[in-house]
Amino acid sequence: MSDWTAFGRVDADGTVYVKTAEGERVVGSWQAGAPEEGLAHFARRFADLVTEVNLTEARLNSGAADANNSLATIRRLRTSLAEAHVVGDLDALAARLDRLATVAEEKAAQARVAKEAARAEALARKTTLVEEAEKLAAESTGWKTAGDRLKEILDEWKTIRGVDKKTDGELWKRFAAARDGFTRRRGAHFASLDGQRKQAQSVKEELVAEAEKVSESTDWAVTANQLKELMNQWKAAPRASKEAEQRLWERFRAAQDAFFTRRSEVFSARDNEQRANLERKQALLAEAEALDVDGDPKGAQAKLREIQAQWHDAGRVPREATSGLERRLRTVDERVREAMDSAWRRTSPADNPLLLQMRDQVAEAEQRLDRARTAGDSKRVREAERALESKRQFLRLAEQAS
């Protein structure tokens, strides 16, 4: 420690003086011992001031203390020097405090600028967050994403400091209003969506009921088209709630599966039956094509009639095979007819069974006419005459053809 006692003196009556550039100033009285002890006592007081100045300077330079607080301390110390009851180099300490005051003022100004910049940045950040929240509240329909973002905005909001209380309160009111508005709009949306889902559930319940109603039908083509149309209506209808949608879909699908499974089983059985019918008709056709039409046309005709009766009883065959089988059977039938026509033309008129049958019919008609005349029934006579004339005409045509 410097010898601060050099800046003071004690007179004979014990008055203690400090020496400054402006002259001496009384700082106290010492009656407890030697003058040197008195000077040392007041010098220690000055040393305490120096220590406080050193500490203030160190805290100011390190940034550990607020510049405004340091400036206030420096000004307090500087003002106190005029009446300080100490002995030491007050002029040097005053000059040092003046220099420190200048440094503190500069640092305080820099702090004010930085604080204002930080406030402006904080204000800009909060304003941006509020504007984003207001936009989400007014426009967003991504309810979960927007809701999560509003929570993130709130968390970020809490980390921002430096906005004045009044402005911060106004911004918070805007943010809270946006958040509340979003919550109301989201609630209204889901309330409306709930109504739509209930309506969709009602529509799909009707579709399920209709599908279950027709699932037992055996009108395969019509019902398949009905189920297809019901499926189109299902796809066009809005979705019900997740649970109801799944439950109704399982019932709808089960009704479809029940119908198409039964149809598949019936069609499979029908196909098996038709394949068996096909084999039967192929065997009958082979038998028909093997007939001795030229050698025994009459026998072939009789056998063909038997085959044709069995053919009819054999039932349906696969569609792709029908035309070919029928064409081949018609070919056999035409061969038999041609053979019979040829045999008939070779028979003498007297032996022709058809002509004999037609002559018998003419004779029978003549007998009916005679009975009608005998009875005197004019109506019966006219009908008998017309019938007789018709049969005679057919007989003449047949005789001419033979």
mmCIF file of C-alpha atoms in Angstrom:
data_model
loop_
_atom_site.group_PDB
_atom_site.id
_atom_site.type_symbol
_atom_site.label_atom_id
_atom_site.label_comp_id
_atom_site.label_asym_id
_atom_site.label_seq_id
_atom_site.Cartn_x
_atom_site.Cartn_y
_atom_site.Cartn_z
ATOM 1 C CA MET A 1 0.000 0.000 0.000
ATOM 2 C CA SER A 2 1.276 3.503 -0.832
ATOM 3 C CA ASP A 3 2.120 5.833 2.051
ATOM 4 C CA TRP A 4 -1.091 7.773 2.016
ATOM 5 C CA THR A 5 -0.106 9.464 5.248
ATOM 6 C CA ALA A 6 2.039 11.850 3.203
ATOM 7 C CA PHE A 7 -1.182 13.539 2.086
ATOM 8 C CA GLY A 8 -2.174 14.508 5.636
ATOM 9 C CA ARG A 9 -1.022 16.037 8.930
ATOM 10 C CA VAL A 10 -2.105 16.275 12.553
ATOM 11 C CA ASP A 11 -1.689 19.627 14.330
ATOM 12 C CA ALA A 12 -0.875 20.117 17.996
ATOM 13 C CA ASP A 13 -4.535 20.026 19.118
ATOM 14 C CA GLY A 14 -5.109 16.672 17.338
ATOM 15 C CA THR A 15 -6.944 18.066 14.262
ATOM 16 C CA VAL A 16 -6.338 15.885 11.217
ATOM 17 C CA TYR A 17 -5.958 17.522 7.786
ATOM 18 C CA VAL A 18 -5.816 16.083 4.232
ATOM 19 C CA LYS A 19 -3.811 17.854 1.559
ATOM 20 C CA THR A 20 -5.389 18.410 -1.888
ATOM 21 C CA ALA A 21 -4.600 20.623 -4.847
ATOM 22 C CA GLU A 22 -7.140 23.094 -3.526
ATOM 23 C CA GLY A 23 -5.504 23.182 -0.092
ATOM 24 C CA GLU A 24 -5.936 21.478 3.247
ATOM 25 C CA ARG A 25 -9.277 20.226 4.561
ATOM 26 C CA VAL A 26 -10.132 19.018 8.069
ATOM 27 C CA VAL A 27 -11.100 15.358 8.020
ATOM 28 C CA GLY A 28 -11.228 14.551 11.720
ATOM 29 C CA SER A 29 -9.587 14.654 15.110
ATOM 30 C CA TRP A 30 -7.132 12.265 16.747
ATOM 31 C CA GLN A 31 -6.744 12.218 20.513
ATOM 32 C CA ALA A 32 -6.112 8.508 21.125
ATOM 33 C CA GLY A 33 -2.376 8.375 20.557
ATOM 34 C CA ALA A 34 0.557 9.624 18.557
ATOM 35 C CA PRO A 35 -0.095 11.735 15.433
ATOM 36 C CA GLU A 36 1.419 9.058 13.197
ATOM 37 C CA GLU A 37 -1.165 6.575 14.447
ATOM 38 C CA GLY A 38 -3.921 9.074 13.671
ATOM 39 C CA LEU A 39 -2.644 9.585 10.119
ATOM 40 C CA ALA A 40 -2.370 5.794 9.678
ATOM 41 C CA HIS A 41 -5.977 5.424 10.878
ATOM 42 C CA PHE A 42 -7.329 7.897 8.316
ATOM 43 C CA ALA A 43 -5.041 6.454 5.617
ATOM 44 C CA ARG A 44 -6.630 3.016 6.150
ATOM 45 C CA ARG A 45 -9.992 4.602 5.510
ATOM 46 C CA PHE A 46 -8.636 5.969 2.248
ATOM 47 C CA ALA A 47 -7.304 2.495 1.385
ATOM 48 C CA ASP A 48 -10.811 1.129 1.868
ATOM 49 C CA LEU A 49 -12.071 3.635 -0.719
ATOM 50 C CA VAL A 50 -9.304 2.597 -3.119
ATOM 51 C CA THR A 51 -10.226 -1.070 -2.632
ATOM 52 C CA GLU A 52 -13.885 -0.304 -3.472
ATOM 53 C CA VAL A 53 -12.784 1.603 -6.573
ATOM 54 C CA ASN A 54 -10.506 -1.285 -7.617
ATOM 55 C CA LEU A 55 -13.355 -3.763 -7.228
ATOM 56 C CA THR A 56 -15.777 -1.557 -9.153
ATOM 57 C CA GLU A 57 -13.241 -1.098 -11.970
ATOM 58 C CA ALA A 58 -12.529 -4.828 -12.173
ATOM 59 C CA ARG A 59 -16.221 -5.732 -12.319
ATOM 60 C CA LEU A 60 -16.840 -3.032 -14.935
ATOM 61 C CA ASN A 61 -13.986 -4.176 -17.176
ATOM 62 C CA SER A 62 -14.887 -7.869 -16.887
ATOM 63 C CA GLY A 63 -18.554 -7.273 -17.684
ATOM 64 C CA ALA A 64 -19.595 -8.990 -14.481
ATOM 65 C CA ALA A 65 -21.427 -5.853 -13.334
ATOM 66 C CA ASP A 66 -24.137 -3.865 -15.074
ATOM 67 C CA ALA A 67 -22.558 -0.732 -16.536
ATOM 68 C CA ASN A 68 -25.324 1.513 -15.198
ATOM 69 C CA ASN A 69 -24.901 0.113 -11.697
ATOM 70 C CA SER A 70 -21.138 0.570 -11.924
ATOM 71 C CA LEU A 71 -21.636 4.149 -13.131
ATOM 72 C CA ALA A 72 -23.896 4.881 -10.169
ATOM 73 C CA THR A 73 -21.287 3.473 -7.768
ATOM 74 C CA ILE A 74 -18.522 5.516 -9.392
ATOM 75 C CA ARG A 75 -20.560 8.705 -9.176
ATOM 76 C CA ARG A 76 -21.396 8.005 -5.556
ATOM 77 C CA LEU A 77 -17.730 7.471 -4.710
ATOM 78 C CA ARG A 78 -16.705 10.545 -6.693
ATOM 79 C CA THR A 79 -19.205 12.720 -4.876
ATOM 80 C CA SER A 80 -18.227 11.338 -1.487
ATOM 81 C CA LEU A 81 -14.573 12.419 -1.915
ATOM 82 C CA ALA A 82 -15.407 16.056 -1.174
ATOM 83 C CA GLU A 83 -16.324 15.232 2.411
ATOM 84 C CA ALA A 84 -14.539 11.912 2.926
ATOM 85 C CA HIS A 85 -12.873 11.588 6.319
ATOM 86 C CA VAL A 86 -9.735 10.015 4.914
ATOM 87 C CA VAL A 87 -6.090 10.819 4.313
ATOM 88 C CA GLY A 88 -4.688 9.987 0.896
ATOM 89 C CA ASP A 89 -4.223 11.174 -2.677
ATOM 90 C CA LEU A 90 -7.787 12.387 -3.176
ATOM 91 C CA ASP A 91 -6.888 14.259 -6.356
ATOM 92 C CA ALA A 92 -5.498 11.108 -8.062
ATOM 93 C CA LEU A 93 -8.434 9.052 -6.862
ATOM 94 C CA ALA A 94 -10.851 11.692 -8.160
ATOM 95 C CA ALA A 95 -9.131 11.709 -11.547
ATOM 96 C CA ARG A 96 -9.259 7.929 -11.646
ATOM 97 C CA LEU A 97 -12.958 7.933 -10.823
ATOM 98 C CA ASP A 98 -13.569 10.527 -13.569
ATOM 99 C CA ARG A 99 -11.849 8.239 -16.077
ATOM 100 C CA LEU A 100 -13.846 5.279 -14.832
ATOM 101 C CA ALA A 101 -17.045 7.287 -15.134
ATOM 102 C CA THR A 102 -16.267 7.959 -18.798
ATOM 103 C CA VAL A 103 -15.643 4.241 -19.416
ATOM 104 C CA ALA A 104 -18.807 3.302 -17.519
ATOM 105 C CA GLU A 105 -20.863 5.819 -19.505
ATOM 106 C CA GLU A 106 -19.562 4.354 -22.774
ATOM 107 C CA LYS A 107 -20.298 0.832 -21.612
ATOM 108 C CA ALA A 108 -23.752 1.860 -20.367
ATOM 109 C CA ALA A 109 -24.454 3.434 -23.770
ATOM 110 C CA GLN A 110 -23.299 0.253 -25.503
ATOM 111 C CA ALA A 111 -25.470 -1.780 -23.139
ATOM 112 C CA ARG A 112 -28.448 0.430 -23.919
ATOM 113 C CA VAL A 113 -27.873 -0.040 -27.650
ATOM 114 C CA ALA A 114 -27.484 -3.812 -27.212
ATOM 115 C CA LYS A 115 -30.542 -3.909 -24.969
ATOM 116 C CA GLU A 116 -32.565 -1.964 -27.504
ATOM 117 C CA ALA A 117 -31.344 -4.249 -30.293
ATOM 118 C CA ALA A 118 -32.225 -7.293 -28.194
ATOM 119 C CA ARG A 119 -35.617 -5.777 -27.414
ATOM 120 C CA ALA A 120 -36.210 -5.093 -31.103
ATOM 121 C CA GLU A 121 -35.147 -8.634 -31.985
ATOM 122 C CA ALA A 122 -37.356 -10.096 -29.255
ATOM 123 C CA LEU A 123 -40.238 -7.920 -30.427
ATOM 124 C CA ALA A 124 -39.697 -9.031 -34.036
ATOM 125 C CA ARG A 125 -39.555 -12.702 -33.004
ATOM 126 C CA LYS A 126 -42.727 -12.488 -30.960
ATOM 127 C CA THR A 127 -44.490 -10.505 -33.679
ATOM 128 C CA THR A 128 -43.499 -13.151 -36.232
ATOM 129 C CA LEU A 129 -44.776 -15.900 -33.935
ATOM 130 C CA VAL A 130 -48.075 -14.058 -33.410
ATOM 131 C CA GLU A 131 -48.546 -13.538 -37.142
ATOM 132 C CA GLU A 132 -47.816 -17.220 -37.800
ATOM 133 C CA ALA A 133 -50.312 -18.217 -35.088
ATOM 134 C CA GLU A 134 -52.961 -15.909 -36.564
ATOM 135 C CA LYS A 135 -52.425 -17.382 -40.022
ATOM 136 C CA LEU A 136 -52.680 -20.933 -38.689
ATOM 137 C CA ALA A 137 -55.834 -20.014 -36.800
ATOM 138 C CA ALA A 138 -57.451 -18.473 -39.874
ATOM 139 C CA GLU A 139 -56.385 -20.829 -42.651
ATOM 140 C CA SER A 140 -54.935 -24.147 -41.532
ATOM 141 C CA THR A 141 -56.934 -27.355 -41.898
ATOM 142 C CA GLY A 142 -54.046 -29.611 -40.937
ATOM 143 C CA TRP A 143 -55.453 -29.793 -37.448
ATOM 144 C CA LYS A 144 -52.820 -31.981 -35.784
ATOM 145 C CA THR A 145 -49.852 -30.295 -37.476
ATOM 146 C CA ALA A 146 -51.203 -26.826 -36.729
ATOM 147 C CA GLY A 147 -52.024 -27.756 -33.128
ATOM 148 C CA ASP A 148 -48.499 -29.101 -32.595
ATOM 149 C CA ARG A 149 -47.040 -25.953 -34.161
ATOM 150 C CA LEU A 150 -49.047 -23.717 -31.818
ATOM 151 C CA LYS A 151 -47.602 -25.637 -28.862
ATOM 152 C CA GLU A 152 -44.101 -25.126 -30.281
ATOM 153 C CA ILE A 153 -44.811 -21.396 -30.702
ATOM 154 C CA LEU A 154 -45.880 -21.189 -27.049
ATOM 155 C CA ASP A 155 -42.710 -22.962 -25.902
ATOM 156 C CA GLU A 156 -40.550 -20.628 -28.004
ATOM 157 C CA TRP A 157 -42.524 -17.624 -26.754
ATOM 158 C CA LYS A 158 -41.580 -18.445 -23.158
ATOM 159 C CA THR A 159 -37.858 -18.304 -24.018
ATOM 160 C CA ILE A 160 -37.994 -14.764 -25.472
ATOM 161 C CA ARG A 161 -37.130 -11.934 -23.062
ATOM 162 C CA GLY A 162 -36.679 -8.185 -23.385
ATOM 163 C CA VAL A 163 -40.010 -6.917 -24.727
ATOM 164 C CA ASP A 164 -41.553 -4.170 -22.628
ATOM 165 C CA LYS A 165 -44.487 -5.239 -20.474
ATOM 166 C CA LYS A 166 -47.160 -3.268 -22.355
ATOM 167 C CA THR A 167 -46.140 -4.448 -25.821
ATOM 168 C CA ASP A 168 -45.618 -7.983 -24.568
ATOM 169 C CA GLY A 169 -49.129 -7.979 -23.101
ATOM 170 C CA GLU A 170 -50.652 -6.793 -26.389
ATOM 171 C CA LEU A 171 -48.808 -9.466 -28.375
ATOM 172 C CA TRP A 172 -49.850 -12.135 -25.887
ATOM 173 C CA LYS A 173 -53.500 -11.123 -26.263
ATOM 174 C CA ARG A 174 -53.194 -11.565 -30.037
ATOM 175 C CA PHE A 175 -51.530 -14.951 -29.665
ATOM 176 C CA ALA A 176 -54.082 -16.153 -27.099
ATOM 177 C CA ALA A 177 -56.943 -14.973 -29.343
ATOM 178 C CA ALA A 178 -55.432 -16.804 -32.340
ATOM 179 C CA ARG A 179 -54.974 -19.986 -30.327
ATOM 180 C CA ASP A 180 -58.540 -19.798 -28.993
ATOM 181 C CA GLY A 181 -59.874 -19.116 -32.480
ATOM 182 C CA PHE A 182 -58.034 -22.131 -33.854
ATOM 183 C CA THR A 183 -59.388 -24.299 -31.031
ATOM 184 C CA ARG A 184 -62.956 -23.173 -31.755
ATOM 185 C CA ARG A 185 -62.590 -23.662 -35.506
ATOM 186 C CA ARG A 186 -61.054 -27.107 -34.995
ATOM 187 C CA GLY A 187 -63.861 -28.028 -32.598
ATOM 188 C CA ALA A 188 -66.483 -26.884 -35.100
ATOM 189 C CA HIS A 189 -64.764 -28.857 -37.859
ATOM 190 C CA PHE A 190 -64.724 -32.078 -35.880
ATOM 191 C CA ALA A 191 -68.295 -31.535 -34.728
ATOM 192 C CA SER A 192 -69.307 -31.159 -38.370
ATOM 193 C CA LEU A 193 -67.140 -34.124 -39.317
ATOM 194 C CA ASP A 194 -68.803 -36.172 -36.595
ATOM 195 C CA GLY A 195 -72.195 -35.304 -38.086
ATOM 196 C CA GLN A 196 -70.981 -36.242 -41.565
ATOM 197 C CA ARG A 197 -69.600 -39.517 -40.257
ATOM 198 C CA LYS A 198 -72.885 -40.350 -38.580
ATOM 199 C CA GLN A 199 -74.699 -39.596 -41.839
ATOM 200 C CA ALA A 200 -72.151 -41.695 -43.747
ATOM 201 C CA GLN A 201 -72.647 -44.499 -41.231
ATOM 202 C CA SER A 202 -76.404 -44.368 -41.833
ATOM 203 C CA VAL A 203 -75.901 -44.515 -45.612
ATOM 204 C CA LYS A 204 -73.490 -47.429 -45.352
ATOM 205 C CA GLU A 205 -75.729 -49.301 -42.955
ATOM 206 C CA GLU A 206 -78.427 -49.142 -45.653
ATOM 207 C CA LEU A 207 -75.938 -50.383 -48.259
ATOM 208 C CA VAL A 208 -74.931 -53.262 -45.970
ATOM 209 C CA ALA A 209 -78.568 -54.169 -45.335
ATOM 210 C CA GLU A 210 -79.266 -54.203 -49.092
ATOM 211 C CA ALA A 211 -76.142 -56.300 -49.771
ATOM 212 C CA GLU A 212 -77.121 -58.803 -47.075
ATOM 213 C CA LYS A 213 -80.657 -58.905 -48.472
ATOM 214 C CA VAL A 214 -79.582 -59.866 -51.999
ATOM 215 C CA SER A 215 -76.696 -62.117 -50.927
ATOM 216 C CA GLU A 216 -79.059 -65.151 -50.844
ATOM 217 C CA SER A 217 -80.363 -64.514 -54.378
ATOM 218 C CA THR A 218 -79.898 -67.076 -57.151
ATOM 219 C CA ASP A 219 -80.528 -64.543 -59.890
ATOM 220 C CA TRP A 220 -76.817 -64.490 -60.556
ATOM 221 C CA ALA A 221 -76.435 -61.873 -63.292
ATOM 222 C CA VAL A 222 -78.900 -59.356 -61.867
ATOM 223 C CA THR A 223 -77.598 -59.716 -58.317
ATOM 224 C CA ALA A 224 -73.957 -59.442 -59.403
ATOM 225 C CA ASN A 225 -74.809 -56.132 -61.102
ATOM 226 C CA GLN A 226 -76.691 -55.003 -57.988
ATOM 227 C CA LEU A 227 -73.695 -55.755 -55.781
ATOM 228 C CA LYS A 228 -71.404 -53.945 -58.205
ATOM 229 C CA GLU A 229 -73.636 -50.880 -58.034
ATOM 230 C CA LEU A 230 -73.735 -51.094 -54.234
ATOM 231 C CA MET A 231 -69.934 -51.167 -54.238
ATOM 232 C CA ASN A 232 -69.850 -48.010 -56.403
ATOM 233 C CA GLN A 233 -72.206 -46.298 -53.962
ATOM 234 C CA TRP A 234 -70.016 -47.435 -51.051
ATOM 235 C CA LYS A 235 -66.931 -45.885 -52.649
ATOM 236 C CA ALA A 236 -68.794 -42.656 -53.393
ATOM 237 C CA ALA A 237 -70.133 -42.317 -49.831
ATOM 238 C CA PRO A 238 -68.090 -40.406 -47.190
ATOM 239 C CA ARG A 239 -66.218 -42.400 -44.566
ATOM 240 C CA ALA A 240 -67.842 -43.157 -41.224
ATOM 241 C CA SER A 241 -65.842 -43.247 -37.992
ATOM 242 C CA LYS A 242 -62.901 -45.650 -38.101
ATOM 243 C CA GLU A 243 -64.540 -48.271 -35.893
ATOM 244 C CA ALA A 244 -67.932 -48.086 -37.625
ATOM 245 C CA GLU A 245 -66.310 -48.055 -41.085
ATOM 246 C CA GLN A 246 -64.347 -51.227 -40.344
ATOM 247 C CA ARG A 247 -67.325 -53.018 -38.812
ATOM 248 C CA LEU A 248 -69.684 -52.120 -41.675
ATOM 249 C CA TRP A 249 -67.081 -52.944 -44.314
ATOM 250 C CA GLU A 250 -66.599 -56.417 -42.843
ATOM 251 C CA ARG A 251 -70.363 -57.044 -43.028
ATOM 252 C CA PHE A 252 -70.577 -55.637 -46.567
ATOM 253 C CA ARG A 253 -67.627 -57.716 -47.724
ATOM 254 C CA ALA A 254 -69.048 -60.829 -46.031
ATOM 255 C CA ALA A 255 -72.344 -60.387 -47.896
ATOM 256 C CA GLN A 256 -70.479 -60.073 -51.203
ATOM 257 C CA ASP A 257 -68.307 -63.067 -50.467
ATOM 258 C CA ALA A 258 -71.327 -65.168 -49.488
ATOM 259 C CA PHE A 259 -73.079 -64.441 -52.788
ATOM 260 C CA PHE A 260 -70.070 -64.867 -55.056
ATOM 261 C CA THR A 261 -68.953 -68.022 -53.226
ATOM 262 C CA ARG A 262 -72.380 -69.584 -53.746
ATOM 263 C CA ARG A 263 -72.407 -68.456 -57.368
ATOM 264 C CA SER A 264 -68.963 -69.924 -57.896
ATOM 265 C CA GLU A 265 -70.071 -73.219 -56.365
ATOM 266 C CA VAL A 266 -73.217 -73.304 -58.523
ATOM 267 C CA PHE A 267 -71.303 -72.374 -61.664
ATOM 268 C CA SER A 268 -68.680 -74.984 -60.850
ATOM 269 C CA ALA A 269 -71.358 -77.655 -60.380
ATOM 270 C CA ARG A 270 -73.088 -76.514 -63.574
ATOM 271 C CA ASP A 271 -69.810 -76.641 -65.469
ATOM 272 C CA ASN A 272 -69.199 -80.161 -64.202
ATOM 273 C CA GLU A 273 -72.730 -81.165 -65.197
ATOM 274 C CA GLN A 274 -72.366 -79.564 -68.619
ATOM 275 C CA ARG A 275 -69.064 -81.337 -69.193
ATOM 276 C CA ALA A 276 -70.787 -84.629 -68.378
ATOM 277 C CA ASN A 277 -73.645 -83.662 -70.727
ATOM 278 C CA LEU A 278 -71.096 -82.867 -73.392
ATOM 279 C CA GLU A 279 -69.582 -86.312 -73.092
ATOM 280 C CA ARG A 280 -73.074 -87.855 -73.348
ATOM 281 C CA LYS A 281 -73.979 -85.818 -76.434
ATOM 282 C CA GLN A 282 -70.648 -86.567 -78.067
ATOM 283 C CA ALA A 283 -71.406 -90.273 -77.583
ATOM 284 C CA LEU A 284 -74.943 -89.833 -79.020
ATOM 285 C CA LEU A 285 -73.527 -87.870 -81.944
ATOM 286 C CA ALA A 286 -70.985 -90.562 -82.664
ATOM 287 C CA GLU A 287 -73.851 -93.097 -82.615
ATOM 288 C CA ALA A 288 -75.945 -90.905 -84.975
ATOM 289 C CA GLU A 289 -73.095 -90.366 -87.414
ATOM 290 C CA ALA A 290 -72.534 -94.145 -87.515
ATOM 291 C CA LEU A 291 -76.136 -94.900 -88.706
ATOM 292 C CA ASP A 292 -76.516 -96.815 -91.985
ATOM 293 C CA VAL A 293 -78.602 -94.107 -93.614
ATOM 294 C CA ASP A 294 -78.299 -95.356 -97.202
ATOM 295 C CA GLY A 295 -78.771 -99.058 -96.440
ATOM 296 C CA ASP A 296 -81.721 -98.709 -94.007
ATOM 297 C CA PRO A 297 -83.132 -95.187 -94.115
ATOM 298 C CA LYS A 298 -86.305 -96.131 -92.223
ATOM 299 C CA GLY A 299 -84.331 -97.845 -89.449
ATOM 300 C CA ALA A 300 -81.919 -94.928 -89.387
ATOM 301 C CA GLN A 301 -84.866 -92.546 -89.046
ATOM 302 C CA ALA A 302 -86.313 -94.496 -86.118
ATOM 303 C CA LYS A 303 -82.937 -94.702 -84.384
ATOM 304 C CA LEU A 304 -82.296 -90.991 -84.995
ATOM 305 C CA ARG A 305 -85.589 -90.143 -83.302
ATOM 306 C CA GLU A 306 -84.476 -92.133 -80.262
ATOM 307 C CA ILE A 307 -81.126 -90.351 -80.299
ATOM 308 C CA GLN A 308 -82.850 -86.961 -80.621
ATOM 309 C CA ALA A 309 -85.052 -87.722 -77.603
ATOM 310 C CA GLN A 310 -81.989 -88.712 -75.557
ATOM 311 C CA TRP A 311 -80.194 -85.634 -76.890
ATOM 312 C CA HIS A 312 -82.890 -83.393 -75.474
ATOM 313 C CA ASP A 313 -82.836 -85.201 -72.121
ATOM 314 C CA ALA A 314 -79.044 -84.951 -71.912
ATOM 315 C CA GLY A 315 -79.350 -81.224 -71.025
ATOM 316 C CA ARG A 316 -77.128 -78.222 -71.650
ATOM 317 C CA VAL A 317 -73.490 -78.346 -72.660
ATOM 318 C CA PRO A 318 -70.825 -75.600 -72.486
ATOM 319 C CA ARG A 319 -71.780 -72.713 -74.748
ATOM 320 C CA GLU A 320 -68.673 -72.921 -76.890
ATOM 321 C CA ALA A 321 -69.496 -76.532 -77.828
ATOM 322 C CA THR A 322 -73.226 -76.094 -78.510
ATOM 323 C CA SER A 323 -73.181 -74.809 -82.084
ATOM 324 C CA GLY A 324 -70.719 -77.428 -83.344
ATOM 325 C CA LEU A 325 -72.698 -80.342 -81.848
ATOM 326 C CA GLU A 326 -76.036 -79.036 -83.132
ATOM 327 C CA ARG A 327 -74.599 -78.488 -86.625
ATOM 328 C CA ARG A 328 -73.283 -82.035 -86.807
ATOM 329 C CA LEU A 329 -76.610 -83.492 -85.573
ATOM 330 C CA ARG A 330 -78.536 -81.434 -88.167
ATOM 331 C CA THR A 331 -76.254 -82.826 -90.827
ATOM 332 C CA VAL A 332 -77.208 -86.377 -89.812
ATOM 333 C CA ASP A 333 -80.901 -85.385 -89.728
ATOM 334 C CA GLU A 334 -80.681 -83.917 -93.235
ATOM 335 C CA ARG A 335 -79.016 -87.069 -94.544
ATOM 336 C CA VAL A 336 -81.806 -89.222 -93.057
ATOM 337 C CA ARG A 337 -84.493 -86.925 -94.509
ATOM 338 C CA GLU A 338 -82.929 -86.991 -97.945
ATOM 339 C CA ALA A 339 -82.647 -90.777 -97.797
ATOM 340 C CA MET A 340 -86.316 -91.102 -96.758
ATOM 341 C CA ASP A 341 -87.432 -88.709 -99.520
ATOM 342 C CA SER A 342 -85.482 -90.708 -102.058
ATOM 343 C CA ALA A 343 -87.011 -94.001 -100.815
ATOM 344 C CA TRP A 344 -90.498 -92.478 -100.823
ATOM 345 C CA ARG A 345 -90.136 -91.365 -104.441
ATOM 346 C CA ARG A 346 -89.130 -94.896 -105.425
ATOM 347 C CA THR A 347 -92.349 -96.383 -103.909
ATOM 348 C CA SER A 348 -95.359 -96.994 -106.359
ATOM 349 C CA PRO A 349 -98.401 -94.794 -105.812
ATOM 350 C CA ALA A 350 -100.501 -97.810 -104.913
ATOM 351 C CA ASP A 351 -98.094 -98.862 -102.194
ATOM 352 C CA ASN A 352 -97.219 -95.404 -100.947
ATOM 353 C CA PRO A 353 -98.239 -95.388 -97.279
ATOM 354 C CA LEU A 354 -98.736 -91.627 -97.266
ATOM 355 C CA LEU A 355 -101.134 -91.754 -100.216
ATOM 356 C CA LEU A 356 -103.017 -94.674 -98.628
ATOM 357 C CA GLN A 357 -103.369 -92.672 -95.404
ATOM 358 C CA MET A 358 -104.579 -89.587 -97.302
ATOM 359 C CA ARG A 359 -107.155 -91.657 -99.312
ATOM 360 C CA ASP A 360 -108.477 -93.058 -96.033
ATOM 361 C CA GLN A 361 -108.846 -89.522 -94.723
ATOM 362 C CA VAL A 362 -110.785 -88.485 -97.879
ATOM 363 C CA ALA A 363 -113.128 -91.508 -97.476
ATOM 364 C CA GLU A 364 -113.699 -90.649 -93.823
ATOM 365 C CA ALA A 365 -114.504 -87.039 -94.769
ATOM 366 C CA GLU A 366 -117.043 -88.251 -97.361
ATOM 367 C CA GLN A 367 -118.735 -90.365 -94.697
ATOM 368 C CA ARG A 368 -119.001 -87.373 -92.330
ATOM 369 C CA LEU A 369 -120.572 -85.339 -95.153
ATOM 370 C CA ASP A 370 -123.162 -88.095 -95.786
ATOM 371 C CA ARG A 371 -124.061 -88.210 -92.092
ATOM 372 C CA ALA A 372 -124.482 -84.447 -91.982
ATOM 373 C CA ARG A 373 -126.804 -84.475 -95.015
ATOM 374 C CA THR A 374 -128.843 -87.302 -93.543
ATOM 375 C CA ALA A 375 -129.198 -85.305 -90.306
ATOM 376 C CA GLY A 376 -130.272 -82.232 -92.281
ATOM 377 C CA ASP A 377 -127.766 -80.074 -90.388
ATOM 378 C CA SER A 378 -126.801 -77.386 -92.868
ATOM 379 C CA LYS A 379 -123.994 -76.028 -90.718
ATOM 380 C CA ARG A 380 -122.383 -79.446 -90.349
ATOM 381 C CA VAL A 381 -122.875 -79.992 -94.090
ATOM 382 C CA ARG A 382 -120.973 -76.789 -94.942
ATOM 383 C CA GLU A 383 -118.112 -77.656 -92.573
ATOM 384 C CA ALA A 384 -117.920 -81.241 -93.884
ATOM 385 C CA GLU A 385 -117.853 -80.028 -97.487
ATOM 386 C CA ARG A 386 -114.983 -77.623 -96.770
ATOM 387 C CA ALA A 387 -113.005 -80.327 -94.945
ATOM 388 C CA LEU A 388 -113.576 -82.840 -97.746
ATOM 389 C CA GLU A 389 -112.502 -80.371 -100.421
ATOM 390 C CA SER A 390 -109.314 -79.567 -98.522
ATOM 391 C CA LYS A 391 -108.360 -83.244 -98.119
ATOM 392 C CA ARG A 392 -109.097 -83.995 -101.783
ATOM 393 C CA GLN A 393 -106.871 -81.093 -102.820
ATOM 394 C CA PHE A 394 -103.953 -82.359 -100.674
ATOM 395 C CA LEU A 395 -104.477 -85.872 -102.132
ATOM 396 C CA ARG A 396 -104.337 -84.578 -105.701
ATOM 397 C CA LEU A 397 -101.129 -82.668 -104.987
ATOM 398 C CA ALA A 398 -99.535 -85.720 -103.370
ATOM 399 C CA GLU A 399 -100.581 -87.962 -106.328
ATOM 400 C CA GLN A 400 -99.124 -85.463 -108.783
ATOM 401 C CA ALA A 401 -95.851 -85.338 -106.857
ATOM 402 C CA SER A 402 -95.575 -89.114 -106.816
#
